[in-house]
PDB file of C-alpha atoms in Angstrom:
ATOM      1  CA  ILE A 472      43.936 -18.422  31.801  1.00  0.00           C
ATOM      2  CA  ARG A 473      40.400 -17.153  32.246  1.00  0.00           C
ATOM      3  CA  VAL A 474      37.584 -19.640  31.697  1.00  0.00           C
ATOM      4  CA  LEU A 475      33.899 -18.961  31.368  1.00  0.00           C
ATOM      5  CA  LEU A 476      31.964 -22.011  32.531  1.00  0.00           C
ATOM      6  CA  VAL A 477      28.403 -21.987  31.223  1.00  0.00           C
ATOM      7  CA  GLU A 478      26.778 -24.721  33.290  1.00  0.00           C
ATOM      8  CA  ASP A 479      23.328 -24.933  34.853  1.00  0.00           C
ATOM      9  CA  SER A 480      24.191 -27.903  37.077  1.00  0.00           C
ATOM     10  CA  ARG A 481      25.516 -26.514  40.346  1.00  0.00           C
ATOM     11  CA  ALA A 482      26.898 -29.951  41.241  1.00  0.00           C
ATOM     12  CA  ASP A 483      28.894 -30.242  37.988  1.00  0.00           C
ATOM     13  CA  ALA A 484      30.199 -26.679  38.308  1.00  0.00           C
ATOM     14  CA  ARG A 485      31.190 -27.229  41.944  1.00  0.00           C
ATOM     15  CA  LEU A 486      32.943 -30.490  41.073  1.00  0.00           C
ATOM     16  CA  MET A 487      34.927 -28.803  38.303  1.00  0.00           C
ATOM     17  CA  ILE A 488      36.040 -26.021  40.646  1.00  0.00           C
ATOM     18  CA  GLU A 489      37.022 -28.555  43.325  1.00  0.00           C
ATOM     19  CA  VAL A 490      39.097 -30.592  40.863  1.00  0.00           C
ATOM     20  CA  PHE A 491      40.779 -27.430  39.568  1.00  0.00           C
ATOM     21  CA  LYS A 492      41.736 -26.556  43.177  1.00  0.00           C
ATOM     22  CA  GLU A 493      42.829 -30.095  44.139  1.00  0.00           C
ATOM     23  CA  GLU A 494      44.941 -30.456  41.013  1.00  0.00           C
ATOM     24  CA  GLN A 495      46.308 -26.918  41.479  1.00  0.00           C
ATOM     25  CA  ILE A 496      45.134 -25.966  38.011  1.00  0.00           C
ATOM     26  CA  ASN A 497      45.937 -22.287  37.626  1.00  0.00           C
ATOM     27  CA  VAL A 498      42.801 -20.860  36.012  1.00  0.00           C
ATOM     28  CA  ASP A 499      40.345 -18.124  36.873  1.00  0.00           C
ATOM     29  CA  VAL A 500      36.821 -19.450  36.417  1.00  0.00           C
ATOM     30  CA  ASP A 501      33.664 -17.395  36.092  1.00  0.00           C
ATOM     31  CA  ILE A 502      30.403 -19.331  36.155  1.00  0.00           C
ATOM     32  CA  VAL A 503      27.072 -18.446  34.583  1.00  0.00           C
ATOM     33  CA  ARG A 504      24.023 -20.671  34.860  1.00  0.00           C
ATOM     34  CA  ASP A 505      22.184 -20.119  31.572  1.00  0.00           C
ATOM     35  CA  GLY A 506      22.644 -18.971  28.014  1.00  0.00           C
ATOM     36  CA  GLU A 507      21.182 -15.511  28.526  1.00  0.00           C
ATOM     37  CA  ASP A 508      23.679 -14.785  31.304  1.00  0.00           C
ATOM     38  CA  ALA A 509      26.471 -16.189  29.128  1.00  0.00           C
ATOM     39  CA  MET A 510      25.731 -13.704  26.380  1.00  0.00           C
ATOM     40  CA  ALA A 511      25.292 -10.820  28.857  1.00  0.00           C
ATOM     41  CA  TYR A 512      28.698 -11.740  30.314  1.00  0.00           C
ATOM     42  CA  LEU A 513      30.387 -11.957  26.900  1.00  0.00           C
ATOM     43  CA  PHE A 514      28.867  -8.660  25.722  1.00  0.00           C
ATOM     44  CA  ARG A 515      29.452  -7.043  29.148  1.00  0.00           C
ATOM     45  CA  LYS A 516      25.853  -6.070  29.749  1.00  0.00           C
ATOM     46  CA  GLY A 517      23.829  -5.573  32.917  1.00  0.00           C
ATOM     47  CA  ARG A 518      25.574  -6.960  35.990  1.00  0.00           C
ATOM     48  CA  TYR A 519      28.497  -8.107  33.819  1.00  0.00           C
ATOM     49  CA  LEU A 520      29.806  -4.659  32.847  1.00  0.00           C
ATOM     50  CA  ASP A 521      33.210  -5.496  34.357  1.00  0.00           C
ATOM     51  CA  ALA A 522      33.441  -9.009  32.923  1.00  0.00           C
ATOM     52  CA  VAL A 523      36.765 -10.071  31.457  1.00  0.00           C
ATOM     53  CA  ILE A 524      36.572 -11.773  28.072  1.00  0.00           C
ATOM     54  CA  PRO A 525      37.605 -15.394  28.650  1.00  0.00           C
ATOM     55  CA  ASP A 526      40.403 -17.289  26.936  1.00  0.00           C
ATOM     56  CA  LEU A 527      38.224 -20.420  26.840  1.00  0.00           C
ATOM     57  CA  ILE A 528      34.512 -21.168  27.165  1.00  0.00           C
ATOM     58  CA  ILE A 529      33.247 -24.476  28.538  1.00  0.00           C
ATOM     59  CA  LEU A 530      29.645 -24.724  27.406  1.00  0.00           C
ATOM     60  CA  ASP A 531      26.817 -27.063  28.317  1.00  0.00           C
ATOM     61  CA  LEU A 532      24.201 -27.545  25.609  1.00  0.00           C
ATOM     62  CA  ASN A 533      21.052 -28.194  27.626  1.00  0.00           C
ATOM     63  CA  MET A 534      20.328 -25.081  29.670  1.00  0.00           C
ATOM     64  CA  PRO A 535      17.365 -22.906  30.574  1.00  0.00           C
ATOM     65  CA  LYS A 536      16.420 -19.620  28.894  1.00  0.00           C
ATOM     66  CA  LYS A 537      18.824 -19.953  25.956  1.00  0.00           C
ATOM     67  CA  ASP A 538      20.434 -23.296  25.222  1.00  0.00           C
ATOM     68  CA  GLY A 539      24.078 -23.887  24.440  1.00  0.00           C
ATOM     69  CA  ARG A 540      23.424 -24.401  20.735  1.00  0.00           C
ATOM     70  CA  GLU A 541      22.063 -20.865  20.470  1.00  0.00           C
ATOM     71  CA  VAL A 542      24.925 -19.502  22.586  1.00  0.00           C
ATOM     72  CA  LEU A 543      27.520 -21.236  20.400  1.00  0.00           C
ATOM     73  CA  ALA A 544      25.909 -19.847  17.244  1.00  0.00           C
ATOM     74  CA  GLU A 545      25.945 -16.309  18.681  1.00  0.00           C
ATOM     75  CA  ILE A 546      29.549 -16.565  19.850  1.00  0.00           C
ATOM     76  CA  LYS A 547      30.812 -17.856  16.521  1.00  0.00           C
ATOM     77  CA  SER A 548      28.847 -15.291  14.508  1.00  0.00           C
ATOM     78  CA  ASP A 549      30.313 -12.349  16.426  1.00  0.00           C
ATOM     79  CA  PRO A 550      33.660 -11.097  15.029  1.00  0.00           C
ATOM     80  CA  THR A 551      34.958 -10.159  18.479  1.00  0.00           C
ATOM     81  CA  LEU A 552      34.062 -13.455  20.156  1.00  0.00           C
ATOM     82  CA  SER A 553      34.446 -15.929  17.307  1.00  0.00           C
ATOM     83  CA  THR A 554      38.103 -16.719  17.999  1.00  0.00           C
ATOM     84  CA  ILE A 555      37.454 -17.852  21.587  1.00  0.00           C
ATOM     85  CA  PRO A 556      37.739 -21.642  21.758  1.00  0.00           C
ATOM     86  CA  VAL A 557      34.511 -23.285  22.914  1.00  0.00           C
ATOM     87  CA  VAL A 558      34.566 -26.718  24.522  1.00  0.00           C
ATOM     88  CA  ILE A 559      31.165 -28.383  24.514  1.00  0.00           C
ATOM     89  CA  LEU A 560      30.807 -30.389  27.740  1.00  0.00           C
ATOM     90  CA  THR A 561      27.367 -31.928  27.870  1.00  0.00           C
ATOM     91  CA  THR A 562      25.369 -35.015  28.756  1.00  0.00           C
ATOM     92  CA  SER A 563      24.169 -35.235  25.159  1.00  0.00           C
ATOM     93  CA  GLN A 564      25.364 -38.164  23.082  1.00  0.00           C
ATOM     94  CA  SER A 565      23.224 -37.160  20.121  1.00  0.00           C
ATOM     95  CA  GLU A 566      24.931 -37.394  16.746  1.00  0.00           C
ATOM     96  CA  GLU A 567      22.825 -34.411  15.689  1.00  0.00           C
ATOM     97  CA  ASP A 568      24.249 -32.338  18.574  1.00  0.00           C
ATOM     98  CA  ILE A 569      27.789 -33.423  17.712  1.00  0.00           C
ATOM     99  CA  GLN A 570      27.368 -32.536  14.021  1.00  0.00           C
ATOM    100  CA  ARG A 571      25.661 -29.230  14.768  1.00  0.00           C
ATOM    101  CA  SER A 572      28.290 -28.216  17.337  1.00  0.00           C
ATOM    102  CA  TYR A 573      31.140 -28.782  14.904  1.00  0.00           C
ATOM    103  CA  LYS A 574      29.250 -27.034  12.098  1.00  0.00           C
ATOM    104  CA  LEU A 575      28.947 -24.065  14.449  1.00  0.00           C
ATOM    105  CA  HIS A 576      32.743 -24.245  14.958  1.00  0.00           C
ATOM    106  CA  ALA A 577      32.956 -25.725  18.445  1.00  0.00           C
ATOM    107  CA  SER A 578      36.564 -26.514  19.292  1.00  0.00           C
ATOM    108  CA  CYS A 579      35.619 -29.941  20.629  1.00  0.00           C
ATOM    109  CA  PHE A 580      32.649 -31.945  21.872  1.00  0.00           C
ATOM    110  CA  VAL A 581      32.901 -33.965  25.095  1.00  0.00           C
ATOM    111  CA  THR A 582      30.104 -36.039  26.567  1.00  0.00           C
ATOM    112  CA  LYS A 583      29.984 -35.912  30.363  1.00  0.00           C
ATOM    113  CA  PRO A 584      30.366 -39.416  31.715  1.00  0.00           C
ATOM    114  CA  LEU A 585      27.954 -40.549  34.405  1.00  0.00           C
ATOM    115  CA  GLU A 586      30.705 -42.103  36.528  1.00  0.00           C
ATOM    116  CA  LEU A 587      32.383 -39.667  38.930  1.00  0.00           C
ATOM    117  CA  GLU A 588      35.942 -40.880  38.319  1.00  0.00           C
ATOM    118  CA  LYS A 589      35.524 -40.605  34.542  1.00  0.00           C
ATOM    119  CA  PHE A 590      34.117 -37.081  34.914  1.00  0.00           C
ATOM    120  CA  ILE A 591      37.108 -36.110  37.059  1.00  0.00           C
ATOM    121  CA  ALA A 592      39.420 -37.588  34.406  1.00  0.00           C
ATOM    122  CA  ILE A 593      37.749 -35.386  31.774  1.00  0.00           C
ATOM    123  CA  ILE A 594      38.330 -32.306  33.929  1.00  0.00           C
ATOM    124  CA  ARG A 595      41.983 -33.281  34.366  1.00  0.00           C
ATOM    125  CA  SER A 596      42.318 -33.704  30.613  1.00  0.00           C
ATOM    126  CA  LEU A 597      41.170 -30.092  30.195  1.00  0.00           C
ATOM    127  CA  ASP A 598      44.198 -29.125  32.240  1.00  0.00           C
ATOM    128  CA  SER A 599      46.699 -31.230  30.334  1.00  0.00           C
ATOM    129  CA  PHE A 600      45.478 -30.058  26.933  1.00  0.00           C
ATOM    130  CA  TRP A 601      43.745 -26.670  27.145  1.00  0.00           C
ATOM    131  CA  PHE A 602      45.664 -25.173  30.056  1.00  0.00           C
ATOM    132  CA  LYS A 603      49.148 -26.577  29.413  1.00  0.00           C
ATOM    133  CA  ALA A 604      49.517 -27.415  25.708  1.00  0.00           C
ATOM    134  CA  VAL A 605      47.333 -24.867  23.912  1.00  0.00           C
ATOM    135  CA  ARG A 606      48.521 -21.325  23.213  1.00  0.00           C
ATOM    136  CA  PHE A 607      45.960 -18.532  23.412  1.00  0.00           C
ATOM    137  CA  PRO A 608      46.180 -15.100  21.780  1.00  0.00           C
ATOM    138  CA  ALA A 609      47.450 -12.329  24.083  1.00  0.00           C
ATOM    139  CA  SER A 610      44.056 -10.634  24.117  1.00  0.00           C
ATOM    140  CA  ILE A 611      40.828 -10.470  22.197  1.00  0.00           C
TER     141      ILE A 611
END
């Protein structure tokens, strides 16, 4: 399973990768740090000409250049990308963000917990649900 992690926090991205390795979660993860790079990756532009379209996108909402709300709207409005599941993983607890994300067809909305052990548990839950239970189309 190929995952595109759109996360501006290097610490959060590093922690996710470490948990994936420790738990022997068999995924290929590509990381981009802002919304503009996410869209360049998904449309295979610039330095991302050889990018592989992901099976799943894990998207932070609060990012520089182009925020996750804009990225989600672009993904879901594009016929080629719209079927990719998008997991919102963010510090936001805003009801407005939750409502807007689901209206834009996010697959789920998860608030990052502040406690390390709870954050690790969230990452593990990605494995048990998205990487073991969910079936993805053969290719997009």
